[in-house]
Each structure stands twice: as structure tokens, then as C-alpha cells.
mmCIF file of N, CA and C in Angstrom:
data_model
loop_
_atom_site.group_PDB
_atom_site.id
_atom_site.type_symbol
_atom_site.label_atom_id
_atom_site.label_comp_id
_atom_site.label_asym_id
_atom_site.label_seq_id
_atom_site.Cartn_x
_atom_site.Cartn_y
_atom_site.Cartn_z
ATOM 1 N N ALA A 1 -21.037 -219.631 53.849
ATOM 2 C CA ALA A 1 -19.716 -220.039 53.418
ATOM 3 C C ALA A 1 -18.629 -219.156 54.045
ATOM 4 N N GLU A 2 -18.881 -217.831 54.056
ATOM 5 C CA GLU A 2 -17.878 -216.924 54.628
ATOM 6 C C GLU A 2 -17.723 -217.163 56.121
ATOM 7 N N ALA A 3 -18.825 -217.433 56.822
ATOM 8 C CA ALA A 3 -18.764 -217.707 58.254
ATOM 9 C C ALA A 3 -17.956 -218.976 58.516
ATOM 10 N N GLN A 4 -18.133 -219.982 57.661
ATOM 11 C CA GLN A 4 -17.360 -221.209 57.799
ATOM 12 C C GLN A 4 -15.870 -220.921 57.624
ATOM 13 N N ALA A 5 -15.534 -220.108 56.625
ATOM 14 C CA ALA A 5 -14.130 -219.776 56.365
ATOM 15 C C ALA A 5 -13.530 -219.021 57.545
ATOM 16 N N LYS A 6 -14.284 -218.075 58.097
ATOM 17 C CA LYS A 6 -13.794 -217.301 59.246
ATOM 18 C C LYS A 6 -13.587 -218.186 60.469
ATOM 19 N N ALA A 7 -14.359 -219.278 60.543
ATOM 20 C CA ALA A 7 -14.222 -220.219 61.649
ATOM 21 C C ALA A 7 -13.120 -221.240 61.384
ATOM 22 N N GLY A 8 -12.418 -221.077 60.262
ATOM 23 C CA GLY A 8 -11.308 -221.971 59.936
ATOM 24 C C GLY A 8 -11.724 -223.224 59.194
ATOM 25 N N LYS A 9 -12.979 -223.322 58.816
ATOM 26 C CA LYS A 9 -13.483 -224.497 58.099
ATOM 27 C C LYS A 9 -13.490 -224.200 56.599
ATOM 28 N N VAL A 10 -12.297 -224.048 56.042
ATOM 29 C CA VAL A 10 -12.157 -223.605 54.657
ATOM 30 C C VAL A 10 -12.693 -224.619 53.660
ATOM 31 N N ALA A 11 -12.391 -225.898 53.851
ATOM 32 C CA ALA A 11 -12.873 -226.916 52.905
ATOM 33 C C ALA A 11 -14.396 -226.929 52.868
ATOM 34 N N GLU A 12 -15.014 -226.827 54.046
ATOM 35 C CA GLU A 12 -16.472 -226.805 54.099
ATOM 36 C C GLU A 12 -17.009 -225.531 53.437
ATOM 37 N N ALA A 13 -16.333 -224.421 53.681
ATOM 38 C CA ALA A 13 -16.750 -223.149 53.093
ATOM 39 C C ALA A 13 -16.707 -223.222 51.575
ATOM 40 N N LEU A 14 -15.623 -223.764 51.045
ATOM 41 C CA LEU A 14 -15.508 -223.886 49.591
ATOM 42 C C LEU A 14 -16.595 -224.804 49.038
ATOM 43 N N GLY A 15 -16.873 -225.879 49.749
ATOM 44 C CA GLY A 15 -17.939 -226.789 49.331
ATOM 45 C C GLY A 15 -19.289 -226.094 49.298
ATOM 46 N N THR A 16 -19.560 -225.311 50.333
ATOM 47 C CA THR A 16 -20.818 -224.569 50.397
ATOM 48 C C THR A 16 -20.902 -223.567 49.252
ATOM 49 N N ALA A 17 -19.821 -222.831 49.026
ATOM 50 C CA ALA A 17 -19.805 -221.828 47.950
ATOM 51 C C ALA A 17 -20.053 -222.474 46.593
ATOM 52 N N ARG A 18 -19.451 -223.621 46.382
ATOM 53 C CA ARG A 18 -19.590 -224.289 45.082
ATOM 54 C C ARG A 18 -20.991 -224.836 44.850
ATOM 55 N N GLU A 19 -21.779 -224.974 45.903
ATOM 56 C CA GLU A 19 -23.169 -225.415 45.766
ATOM 57 C C GLU A 19 -24.091 -224.283 45.305
ATOM 58 N N ILE A 20 -23.610 -223.049 45.395
ATOM 59 C CA ILE A 20 -24.436 -221.898 45.015
ATOM 60 C C ILE A 20 -24.567 -221.874 43.499
ATOM 61 N N LYS A 21 -25.797 -221.957 43.029
ATOM 62 C CA LYS A 21 -26.049 -222.018 41.580
ATOM 63 C C LYS A 21 -25.816 -220.681 40.887
ATOM 64 N N ASP A 22 -26.230 -219.596 41.524
ATOM 65 C CA ASP A 22 -26.103 -218.269 40.927
ATOM 66 C C ASP A 22 -24.635 -217.839 40.913
ATOM 67 N N GLU A 23 -24.127 -217.535 39.719
ATOM 68 C CA GLU A 23 -22.703 -217.198 39.580
ATOM 69 C C GLU A 23 -22.296 -215.965 40.382
ATOM 70 N N PHE A 24 -23.175 -214.957 40.438
ATOM 71 C CA PHE A 24 -22.830 -213.740 41.194
ATOM 72 C C PHE A 24 -22.588 -214.080 42.653
ATOM 73 N N TRP A 25 -23.549 -214.756 43.268
ATOM 74 C CA TRP A 25 -23.431 -215.054 44.696
ATOM 75 C C TRP A 25 -22.318 -216.054 44.971
ATOM 76 N N ARG A 26 -22.063 -216.975 44.046
ATOM 77 C CA ARG A 26 -20.951 -217.907 44.215
ATOM 78 C C ARG A 26 -19.629 -217.142 44.175
ATOM 79 N N ALA A 27 -19.495 -216.201 43.230
ATOM 80 C CA ALA A 27 -18.271 -215.394 43.142
ATOM 81 C C ALA A 27 -18.084 -214.565 44.408
ATOM 82 N N GLU A 28 -19.175 -213.969 44.905
ATOM 83 C CA GLU A 28 -19.113 -213.178 46.142
ATOM 84 C C GLU A 28 -18.648 -214.039 47.312
ATOM 85 N N ALA A 29 -19.218 -215.246 47.421
ATOM 86 C CA ALA A 29 -18.848 -216.144 48.514
ATOM 87 C C ALA A 29 -17.374 -216.540 48.412
ATOM 88 N N LEU A 30 -16.930 -216.864 47.214
ATOM 89 C CA LEU A 30 -15.523 -217.249 47.024
ATOM 90 C C LEU A 30 -14.577 -216.096 47.364
ATOM 91 N N ALA A 31 -14.947 -214.877 46.990
ATOM 92 C CA ALA A 31 -14.119 -213.716 47.328
ATOM 93 C C ALA A 31 -14.068 -213.525 48.843
ATOM 94 N N GLY A 32 -15.199 -213.716 49.520
ATOM 95 C CA GLY A 32 -15.224 -213.606 50.976
ATOM 96 C C GLY A 32 -14.367 -214.671 51.645
ATOM 97 N N ILE A 33 -14.405 -215.874 51.109
ATOM 98 C CA ILE A 33 -13.567 -216.960 51.626
ATOM 99 C C ILE A 33 -12.099 -216.599 51.445
ATOM 100 N N ALA A 34 -11.766 -216.063 50.274
ATOM 101 C CA ALA A 34 -10.377 -215.666 50.004
ATOM 102 C C ALA A 34 -9.903 -214.613 51.002
ATOM 103 N N GLU A 35 -10.770 -213.649 51.324
ATOM 104 C CA GLU A 35 -10.405 -212.627 52.309
ATOM 105 C C GLU A 35 -10.113 -213.261 53.662
ATOM 106 N N ALA A 36 -10.957 -214.205 54.065
ATOM 107 C CA ALA A 36 -10.756 -214.885 55.348
ATOM 108 C C ALA A 36 -9.456 -215.687 55.327
ATOM 109 N N GLN A 37 -9.174 -216.345 54.213
ATOM 110 C CA GLN A 37 -7.934 -217.111 54.095
ATOM 111 C C GLN A 37 -6.716 -216.194 54.178
ATOM 112 N N ALA A 38 -6.769 -215.076 53.468
ATOM 113 C CA ALA A 38 -5.639 -214.141 53.486
ATOM 114 C C ALA A 38 -5.417 -213.602 54.894
ATOM 115 N N LYS A 39 -6.507 -213.272 55.565
ATOM 116 C CA LYS A 39 -6.413 -212.746 56.931
ATOM 117 C C LYS A 39 -5.799 -213.774 57.880
ATOM 118 N N ALA A 40 -6.069 -215.061 57.607
ATOM 119 C CA ALA A 40 -5.526 -216.151 58.431
ATOM 120 C C ALA A 40 -4.109 -216.538 58.011
ATOM 121 N N GLY A 41 -3.574 -215.866 56.974
ATOM 122 C CA GLY A 41 -2.208 -216.150 56.530
ATOM 123 C C GLY A 41 -2.097 -217.224 55.468
ATOM 124 N N ASP A 42 -3.211 -217.706 54.966
ATOM 125 C CA ASP A 42 -3.207 -218.740 53.922
ATOM 126 C C ASP A 42 -3.216 -218.074 52.550
ATOM 127 N N ARG A 43 -2.066 -217.543 52.149
ATOM 128 C CA ARG A 43 -1.949 -216.810 50.880
ATOM 129 C C ARG A 43 -2.261 -217.697 49.668
ATOM 130 N N LYS A 44 -1.723 -218.911 49.695
ATOM 131 C CA LYS A 44 -1.912 -219.822 48.562
ATOM 132 C C LYS A 44 -3.399 -220.171 48.396
ATOM 133 N N GLY A 45 -4.060 -220.463 49.509
ATOM 134 C CA GLY A 45 -5.487 -220.764 49.465
ATOM 135 C C GLY A 45 -6.296 -219.574 48.994
ATOM 136 N N ALA A 46 -5.906 -218.384 49.464
ATOM 137 C CA ALA A 46 -6.603 -217.156 49.055
ATOM 138 C C ALA A 46 -6.463 -216.944 47.556
ATOM 139 N N GLU A 47 -5.265 -217.167 47.039
ATOM 140 C CA GLU A 47 -5.043 -217.006 45.600
ATOM 141 C C GLU A 47 -5.918 -217.956 44.796
ATOM 142 N N ALA A 48 -6.022 -219.200 45.264
ATOM 143 C CA ALA A 48 -6.834 -220.191 44.554
ATOM 144 C C ALA A 48 -8.314 -219.797 44.587
ATOM 145 N N ALA A 49 -8.796 -219.353 45.753
ATOM 146 C CA ALA A 49 -10.201 -218.952 45.864
ATOM 147 C C ALA A 49 -10.479 -217.720 45.002
ATOM 148 N N LEU A 50 -9.536 -216.799 44.957
ATOM 149 C CA LEU A 50 -9.705 -215.604 44.127
ATOM 150 C C LEU A 50 -9.732 -215.967 42.644
ATOM 151 N N ALA A 51 -8.877 -216.890 42.248
ATOM 152 C CA ALA A 51 -8.859 -217.325 40.847
ATOM 153 C C ALA A 51 -10.191 -217.981 40.477
ATOM 154 N N GLU A 52 -10.720 -218.787 41.393
ATOM 155 C CA GLU A 52 -12.009 -219.434 41.145
ATOM 156 C C GLU A 52 -13.131 -218.392 41.094
ATOM 157 N N ALA A 53 -13.064 -217.413 41.995
ATOM 158 C CA ALA A 53 -14.073 -216.344 42.009
ATOM 159 C C ALA A 53 -14.047 -215.572 40.695
ATOM 160 N N LEU A 54 -12.845 -215.282 40.219
ATOM 161 C CA LEU A 54 -12.695 -214.537 38.967
ATOM 162 C C LEU A 54 -13.261 -215.332 37.791
ATOM 163 N N GLY A 55 -12.959 -216.605 37.730
ATOM 164 C CA GLY A 55 -13.504 -217.453 36.666
ATOM 165 C C GLY A 55 -15.019 -217.509 36.722
ATOM 166 N N THR A 56 -15.554 -217.592 37.929
ATOM 167 C CA THR A 56 -17.005 -217.622 38.108
ATOM 168 C C THR A 56 -17.624 -216.301 37.668
ATOM 169 N N ALA A 57 -17.006 -215.186 38.058
ATOM 170 C CA ALA A 57 -17.538 -213.865 37.705
ATOM 171 C C ALA A 57 -17.589 -213.681 36.190
ATOM 172 N N ARG A 58 -16.629 -214.221 35.499
ATOM 173 C CA ARG A 58 -16.603 -214.069 34.041
ATOM 174 C C ARG A 58 -17.730 -214.833 33.362
ATOM 175 N N GLU A 59 -18.370 -215.768 34.075
ATOM 176 C CA GLU A 59 -19.498 -216.522 33.538
ATOM 177 C C GLU A 59 -20.818 -215.774 33.681
ATOM 178 N N ILE A 60 -20.830 -214.703 34.484
ATOM 179 C CA ILE A 60 -22.067 -213.973 34.746
ATOM 180 C C ILE A 60 -22.532 -213.287 33.467
ATOM 181 N N LYS A 61 -23.770 -213.503 33.117
ATOM 182 C CA LYS A 61 -24.309 -212.973 31.858
ATOM 183 C C LYS A 61 -24.599 -211.473 31.918
ATOM 184 N N GLY A 62 -25.234 -211.005 32.943
ATOM 185 C CA GLY A 62 -25.603 -209.598 33.038
ATOM 186 C C GLY A 62 -24.401 -208.714 33.350
ATOM 187 N N GLU A 63 -24.214 -207.676 32.546
ATOM 188 C CA GLU A 63 -23.049 -206.790 32.696
ATOM 189 C C GLU A 63 -22.997 -206.129 34.069
ATOM 190 N N SER A 64 -24.120 -205.667 34.571
ATOM 191 C CA SER A 64 -24.149 -204.995 35.867
ATOM 192 C C SER A 64 -23.766 -205.946 36.998
ATOM 193 N N TRP A 65 -24.311 -207.156 36.962
ATOM 194 C CA TRP A 65 -23.973 -208.149 37.983
ATOM 195 C C TRP A 65 -22.502 -208.557 37.876
ATOM 196 N N ARG A 66 -22.021 -208.714 36.648
ATOM 197 C CA ARG A 66 -20.608 -209.081 36.448
ATOM 198 C C ARG A 66 -19.701 -207.980 36.992
ATOM 199 N N ALA A 67 -20.053 -206.720 36.718
ATOM 200 C CA ALA A 67 -19.249 -205.599 37.213
ATOM 201 C C ALA A 67 -19.233 -205.572 38.744
ATOM 202 N N SER A 68 -20.371 -205.838 39.365
ATOM 203 C CA SER A 68 -20.429 -205.867 40.834
ATOM 204 C C SER A 68 -19.554 -206.981 41.392
ATOM 205 N N ALA A 69 -19.635 -208.147 40.770
ATOM 206 C CA ALA A 69 -18.821 -209.272 41.229
ATOM 207 C C ALA A 69 -17.334 -208.978 41.062
ATOM 208 N N LEU A 70 -16.955 -208.430 39.917
ATOM 209 C CA LEU A 70 -15.549 -208.093 39.677
ATOM 210 C C LEU A 70 -15.055 -207.033 40.667
ATOM 211 N N ALA A 71 -15.924 -206.090 40.996
ATOM 212 C CA ALA A 71 -15.549 -205.066 41.984
ATOM 213 C C ALA A 71 -15.257 -205.714 43.330
ATOM 214 N N GLY A 72 -16.118 -206.636 43.758
ATOM 215 C CA GLY A 72 -15.898 -207.333 45.028
ATOM 216 C C GLY A 72 -14.631 -208.159 45.013
ATOM 217 N N ILE A 73 -14.355 -208.787 43.884
ATOM 218 C CA ILE A 73 -13.148 -209.600 43.760
ATOM 219 C C ILE A 73 -11.904 -208.719 43.796
ATOM 220 N N ALA A 74 -11.933 -207.606 43.094
ATOM 221 C CA ALA A 74 -10.787 -206.688 43.094
ATOM 222 C C ALA A 74 -10.513 -206.181 44.514
ATOM 223 N N GLU A 75 -11.564 -205.873 45.249
ATOM 224 C CA GLU A 75 -11.386 -205.425 46.628
ATOM 225 C C GLU A 75 -10.784 -206.532 47.480
ATOM 226 N N ALA A 76 -11.243 -207.772 47.280
ATOM 227 C CA ALA A 76 -10.687 -208.907 48.018
ATOM 228 C C ALA A 76 -9.222 -209.129 47.634
ATOM 229 N N GLN A 77 -8.911 -208.971 46.351
ATOM 230 C CA GLN A 77 -7.518 -209.114 45.906
ATOM 231 C C GLN A 77 -6.632 -208.081 46.592
ATOM 232 N N ALA A 78 -7.090 -206.846 46.650
ATOM 233 C CA ALA A 78 -6.302 -205.785 47.294
ATOM 234 C C ALA A 78 -6.101 -206.087 48.779
ATOM 235 N N LYS A 79 -7.159 -206.538 49.458
ATOM 236 C CA LYS A 79 -7.055 -206.864 50.885
ATOM 237 C C LYS A 79 -6.110 -208.038 51.124
ATOM 238 N N ALA A 80 -6.021 -208.930 50.135
ATOM 239 C CA ALA A 80 -5.142 -210.096 50.245
ATOM 240 C C ALA A 80 -3.703 -209.762 49.846
ATOM 241 N N GLY A 81 -3.448 -208.490 49.538
ATOM 242 C CA GLY A 81 -2.098 -208.083 49.170
ATOM 243 C C GLY A 81 -1.762 -208.308 47.712
ATOM 244 N N LYS A 82 -2.742 -208.694 46.916
ATOM 245 C CA LYS A 82 -2.540 -208.931 45.485
ATOM 246 C C LYS A 82 -2.962 -207.672 44.727
ATOM 247 N N VAL A 83 -2.233 -206.594 44.970
ATOM 248 C CA VAL A 83 -2.621 -205.286 44.458
ATOM 249 C C VAL A 83 -2.515 -205.213 42.940
ATOM 250 N N ALA A 84 -1.486 -205.793 42.363
ATOM 251 C CA ALA A 84 -1.348 -205.771 40.896
ATOM 252 C C ALA A 84 -2.516 -206.512 40.245
ATOM 253 N N GLU A 85 -2.908 -207.637 40.826
ATOM 254 C CA GLU A 85 -4.043 -208.390 40.303
ATOM 255 C C GLU A 85 -5.334 -207.583 40.462
ATOM 256 N N ALA A 86 -5.471 -206.911 41.608
ATOM 257 C CA ALA A 86 -6.656 -206.079 41.847
ATOM 258 C C ALA A 86 -6.755 -204.977 40.798
ATOM 259 N N LEU A 87 -5.618 -204.401 40.460
ATOM 260 C CA LEU A 87 -5.595 -203.343 39.449
ATOM 261 C C LEU A 87 -6.047 -203.897 38.096
ATOM 262 N N GLY A 88 -5.551 -205.076 37.744
ATOM 263 C CA GLY A 88 -5.961 -205.708 36.488
ATOM 264 C C GLY A 88 -7.447 -206.021 36.459
ATOM 265 N N THR A 89 -7.956 -206.531 37.571
ATOM 266 C CA THR A 89 -9.388 -206.837 37.654
ATOM 267 C C THR A 89 -10.198 -205.552 37.541
ATOM 268 N N ALA A 90 -9.772 -204.511 38.249
ATOM 269 C CA ALA A 90 -10.487 -203.229 38.211
ATOM 270 C C ALA A 90 -10.524 -202.663 36.798
ATOM 271 N N ARG A 91 -9.416 -202.750 36.110
ATOM 272 C CA ARG A 91 -9.370 -202.219 34.743
ATOM 273 C C ARG A 91 -10.287 -202.973 33.797
ATOM 274 N N GLY A 92 -10.642 -204.201 34.157
ATOM 275 C CA GLY A 92 -11.535 -205.005 33.325
ATOM 276 C C GLY A 92 -13.009 -204.735 33.568
ATOM 277 N N ILE A 93 -13.315 -203.887 34.528
ATOM 278 C CA ILE A 93 -14.710 -203.561 34.824
ATOM 279 C C ILE A 93 -15.183 -202.515 33.823
ATOM 280 N N LYS A 94 -16.235 -202.840 33.093
ATOM 281 C CA LYS A 94 -16.718 -201.928 32.053
ATOM 282 C C LYS A 94 -17.552 -200.784 32.613
ATOM 283 N N ASP A 95 -18.249 -201.029 33.695
ATOM 284 C CA ASP A 95 -19.073 -199.994 34.315
ATOM 285 C C ASP A 95 -18.153 -198.934 34.924
ATOM 286 N N GLU A 96 -18.224 -197.727 34.389
ATOM 287 C CA GLU A 96 -17.287 -196.661 34.786
ATOM 288 C C GLU A 96 -17.366 -196.308 36.273
ATOM 289 N N PHE A 97 -18.570 -196.274 36.827
ATOM 290 C CA PHE A 97 -18.745 -195.934 38.240
ATOM 291 C C PHE A 97 -18.073 -196.979 39.133
ATOM 292 N N ARG A 98 -18.367 -198.254 38.873
ATOM 293 C CA ARG A 98 -17.777 -199.325 39.694
ATOM 294 C C ARG A 98 -16.260 -199.366 39.511
ATOM 295 N N ARG A 99 -15.797 -199.198 38.278
ATOM 296 C CA ARG A 99 -14.356 -199.206 38.024
ATOM 297 C C ARG A 99 -13.676 -198.083 38.800
ATOM 298 N N ALA A 100 -14.270 -196.895 38.796
ATOM 299 C CA ALA A 100 -13.687 -195.755 39.503
ATOM 300 C C ALA A 100 -13.610 -196.023 41.001
ATOM 301 N N ARG A 101 -14.680 -196.588 41.564
ATOM 302 C CA ARG A 101 -14.709 -196.882 43.001
ATOM 303 C C ARG A 101 -13.621 -197.887 43.364
ATOM 304 N N VAL A 102 -13.476 -198.917 42.537
ATOM 305 C CA VAL A 102 -12.478 -199.949 42.822
ATOM 306 C C VAL A 102 -11.068 -199.409 42.610
ATOM 307 N N LEU A 103 -10.862 -198.625 41.566
ATOM 308 C CA LEU A 103 -9.533 -198.032 41.346
ATOM 309 C C LEU A 103 -9.137 -197.142 42.525
ATOM 310 N N ALA A 104 -10.096 -196.432 43.112
ATOM 311 C CA ALA A 104 -9.800 -195.609 44.287
ATOM 312 C C ALA A 104 -9.298 -196.486 45.430
ATOM 313 N N GLY A 105 -9.945 -197.624 45.634
ATOM 314 C CA GLY A 105 -9.504 -198.558 46.670
ATOM 315 C C GLY A 105 -8.144 -199.151 46.381
ATOM 316 N N VAL A 106 -7.892 -199.470 45.126
ATOM 317 C CA VAL A 106 -6.587 -200.015 44.734
ATOM 318 C C VAL A 106 -5.492 -198.971 44.960
ATOM 319 N N ALA A 107 -5.783 -197.725 44.613
ATOM 320 C CA ALA A 107 -4.796 -196.653 44.826
ATOM 321 C C ALA A 107 -4.434 -196.548 46.307
ATOM 322 N N GLU A 108 -5.424 -196.662 47.174
ATOM 323 C CA GLU A 108 -5.150 -196.607 48.607
ATOM 324 C C GLU A 108 -4.327 -197.815 49.048
ATOM 325 N N ALA A 109 -4.626 -198.993 48.508
ATOM 326 C CA ALA A 109 -3.847 -200.190 48.842
ATOM 327 C C ALA A 109 -2.396 -200.034 48.384
ATOM 328 N N GLN A 110 -2.210 -199.430 47.218
ATOM 329 C CA GLN A 110 -0.853 -199.184 46.732
ATOM 330 C C GLN A 110 -0.115 -198.228 47.677
ATOM 331 N N ALA A 111 -0.798 -197.192 48.112
ATOM 332 C CA ALA A 111 -0.181 -196.232 49.040
ATOM 333 C C ALA A 111 0.163 -196.909 50.359
ATOM 334 N N GLU A 112 -0.728 -197.759 50.845
ATOM 335 C CA GLU A 112 -0.465 -198.510 52.081
ATOM 336 C C GLU A 112 0.794 -199.353 51.941
ATOM 337 N N ALA A 113 1.004 -199.897 50.738
ATOM 338 C CA ALA A 113 2.168 -200.744 50.472
ATOM 339 C C ALA A 113 3.430 -199.929 50.200
ATOM 340 N N GLY A 114 3.331 -198.597 50.283
ATOM 341 C CA GLY A 114 4.488 -197.745 50.063
ATOM 342 C C GLY A 114 4.779 -197.438 48.604
ATOM 343 N N LYS A 115 3.876 -197.802 47.724
ATOM 344 C CA LYS A 115 4.058 -197.578 46.288
ATOM 345 C C LYS A 115 3.326 -196.303 45.893
ATOM 346 N N VAL A 116 3.858 -195.182 46.335
ATOM 347 C CA VAL A 116 3.189 -193.891 46.196
ATOM 348 C C VAL A 116 3.039 -193.475 44.734
ATOM 349 N N ALA A 117 4.091 -193.609 43.940
ATOM 350 C CA ALA A 117 4.013 -193.216 42.533
ATOM 351 C C ALA A 117 2.950 -194.029 41.802
ATOM 352 N N GLU A 118 2.906 -195.338 42.090
ATOM 353 C CA GLU A 118 1.889 -196.187 41.470
ATOM 354 C C GLU A 118 0.493 -195.775 41.926
ATOM 355 N N ALA A 119 0.353 -195.475 43.207
ATOM 356 C CA ALA A 119 -0.940 -195.052 43.757
ATOM 357 C C ALA A 119 -1.430 -193.784 43.060
ATOM 358 N N LEU A 120 -0.538 -192.830 42.896
ATOM 359 C CA LEU A 120 -0.912 -191.581 42.224
ATOM 360 C C LEU A 120 -1.280 -191.833 40.767
ATOM 361 N N GLY A 121 -0.543 -192.718 40.112
ATOM 362 C CA GLY A 121 -0.849 -193.075 38.733
ATOM 363 C C GLY A 121 -2.225 -193.723 38.606
ATOM 364 N N THR A 122 -2.531 -194.618 39.541
ATOM 365 C CA THR A 122 -3.840 -195.269 39.531
ATOM 366 C C THR A 122 -4.940 -194.237 39.767
ATOM 367 N N ALA A 123 -4.725 -193.340 40.716
ATOM 368 C CA ALA A 123 -5.722 -192.299 40.999
ATOM 369 C C ALA A 123 -5.965 -191.436 39.762
ATOM 370 N N ARG A 124 -4.910 -191.147 39.035
ATOM 371 C CA ARG A 124 -5.053 -190.305 37.840
ATOM 372 C C ARG A 124 -5.778 -191.016 36.706
ATOM 373 N N GLU A 125 -5.851 -192.349 36.766
ATOM 374 C CA GLU A 125 -6.597 -193.124 35.763
ATOM 375 C C GLU A 125 -8.103 -192.963 35.927
ATOM 376 N N ILE A 126 -8.521 -192.577 37.113
ATOM 377 C CA ILE A 126 -9.952 -192.500 37.418
ATOM 378 C C ILE A 126 -10.574 -191.335 36.666
ATOM 379 N N LYS A 127 -11.599 -191.640 35.881
ATOM 380 C CA LYS A 127 -12.234 -190.609 35.063
ATOM 381 C C LYS A 127 -13.175 -189.727 35.862
ATOM 382 N N GLY A 128 -13.886 -190.287 36.799
ATOM 383 C CA GLY A 128 -14.823 -189.508 37.597
ATOM 384 C C GLY A 128 -14.104 -188.592 38.575
ATOM 385 N N GLU A 129 -14.421 -187.336 38.513
ATOM 386 C CA GLU A 129 -13.762 -186.324 39.355
ATOM 387 C C GLU A 129 -13.902 -186.629 40.844
ATOM 388 N N SER A 130 -15.100 -187.020 41.263
ATOM 389 C CA SER A 130 -15.339 -187.293 42.691
ATOM 390 C C SER A 130 -14.519 -188.472 43.177
ATOM 391 N N TRP A 131 -14.514 -189.561 42.420
ATOM 392 C CA TRP A 131 -13.744 -190.737 42.838
ATOM 393 C C TRP A 131 -12.245 -190.468 42.776
ATOM 394 N N ARG A 132 -11.794 -189.677 41.802
ATOM 395 C CA ARG A 132 -10.370 -189.325 41.736
ATOM 396 C C ARG A 132 -9.993 -188.522 42.979
ATOM 397 N N ALA A 133 -10.845 -187.569 43.341
ATOM 398 C CA ALA A 133 -10.591 -186.767 44.542
ATOM 399 C C ALA A 133 -10.589 -187.652 45.786
ATOM 400 N N TRP A 134 -11.520 -188.594 45.835
ATOM 401 C CA TRP A 134 -11.590 -189.538 46.964
ATOM 402 C C TRP A 134 -10.278 -190.318 47.073
ATOM 403 N N ALA A 135 -9.798 -190.819 45.941
ATOM 404 C CA ALA A 135 -8.557 -191.596 45.930
ATOM 405 C C ALA A 135 -7.371 -190.744 46.368
ATOM 406 N N LEU A 136 -7.272 -189.538 45.843
ATOM 407 C CA LEU A 136 -6.153 -188.663 46.203
ATOM 408 C C LEU A 136 -6.205 -188.276 47.679
ATOM 409 N N ALA A 137 -7.402 -188.039 48.188
ATOM 410 C CA ALA A 137 -7.547 -187.724 49.617
ATOM 411 C C ALA A 137 -7.140 -188.919 50.463
ATOM 412 N N GLY A 138 -7.518 -190.114 50.034
ATOM 413 C CA GLY A 138 -7.132 -191.328 50.757
ATOM 414 C C GLY A 138 -5.629 -191.533 50.756
ATOM 415 N N ILE A 139 -5.009 -191.307 49.619
ATOM 416 C CA ILE A 139 -3.550 -191.423 49.516
ATOM 417 C C ILE A 139 -2.889 -190.415 50.444
ATOM 418 N N ALA A 140 -3.366 -189.175 50.418
ATOM 419 C CA ALA A 140 -2.802 -188.124 51.274
ATOM 420 C C ALA A 140 -2.917 -188.506 52.749
ATOM 421 N N ALA A 141 -4.065 -189.051 53.140
ATOM 422 C CA ALA A 141 -4.258 -189.445 54.535
ATOM 423 C C ALA A 141 -3.303 -190.570 54.925
ATOM 424 N N ILE A 142 -3.125 -191.520 54.035
ATOM 425 C CA ILE A 142 -2.208 -192.631 54.310
ATOM 426 C C ILE A 142 -0.777 -192.122 54.444
ATOM 427 N N LEU A 143 -0.383 -191.230 53.547
ATOM 428 C CA LEU A 143 0.968 -190.677 53.605
ATOM 429 C C LEU A 143 1.178 -189.878 54.885
ATOM 430 N N ALA A 144 0.184 -189.103 55.276
ATOM 431 C CA ALA A 144 0.294 -188.324 56.504
ATOM 432 C C ALA A 144 0.415 -189.257 57.704
ATOM 433 N N GLU A 145 -0.377 -190.315 57.698
ATOM 434 C CA GLU A 145 -0.346 -191.287 58.789
ATOM 435 C C GLU A 145 1.017 -191.980 58.882
ATOM 436 N N LYS A 146 1.599 -192.273 57.738
ATOM 437 C CA LYS A 146 2.894 -192.954 57.707
ATOM 438 C C LYS A 146 4.074 -191.975 57.863
ATOM 439 N N GLY A 147 3.775 -190.685 57.799
ATOM 440 C CA GLY A 147 4.831 -189.706 57.961
ATOM 441 C C GLY A 147 5.676 -189.528 56.713
ATOM 442 N N LEU A 148 5.151 -189.914 55.563
ATOM 443 C CA LEU A 148 5.892 -189.751 54.318
ATOM 444 C C LEU A 148 5.607 -188.390 53.715
ATOM 445 N N LYS A 149 6.543 -187.922 52.910
ATOM 446 C CA LYS A 149 6.353 -186.618 52.255
ATOM 447 C C LYS A 149 6.467 -186.765 50.757
#
């Protein structure tokens, strides 16, 4: 499905993804399609695919699988420029390790978007010391690259 989306065959990709019976893999495929759509400039299509992926992920019975799917969706949301939505999705992840990893990525996306105060706030939300340090280091690198102080 993701290969179809990258080749510009979005309708076919969505059809293929919707045929996947397992909710985890269907959510993963939809998130991948959304990333391809966002990269191609189809923001509206990406938003729709992300919304469908999120709805699918919420149907997943196993907590660990649901957390993994939500993490992938949050990362896709951030890559699609939907950073506020990514933050909301990340905060909904119950697994502390996965939530911390995704929050670190969201903090970096916020810094990339020039929202430094928000990025620092998100980094400070991270409970795990290692992931918080990772996020702060990523923010610092982005700021140095952009020449911000």
C-alpha cells in the first residue's frame, strides 16, 4: 500500500490498506500512505488518511500493539506538519517508553517549526531521563543548525 502511495496511486493504496484485516498493520499502512501524501503536497488527503489510521488504531485490542500503532501515527502526523495533533496522539499513548520516544520526536518537530518554547515544554514532559536528554539534544542541534539562540 505504501509503495502504491509513493508511486502516486493513492486510491489504490487506500483500497489495499483497507483490505488488511489486522488493525495494527492497517493503521501502519494508512499512516505510511498519509506520509507519502503529505510529502507529495496532498495535505487534505494526508489528514484524512491519518484520521482513518487513528480510528483504526483505537480499535486495536492489545495495549502494546495499540501503543506501537499510535506511536507510528504520531510520527506520521509530525512529518505531515500536524505537530499539535502529533502531540495529542503522543499524550494518549499509555506505554511510557513509547510515549517518551514519540514526545522526543514531536519536540524536535516543534523546534524545526520555530516553536522553541513549545519544544522545550514538550521535552520537559518526558519522564524518562534518557529520552528527555535525547529531545533536548535534538532541539539544541536544530537551533544550532538554524542559527537561533
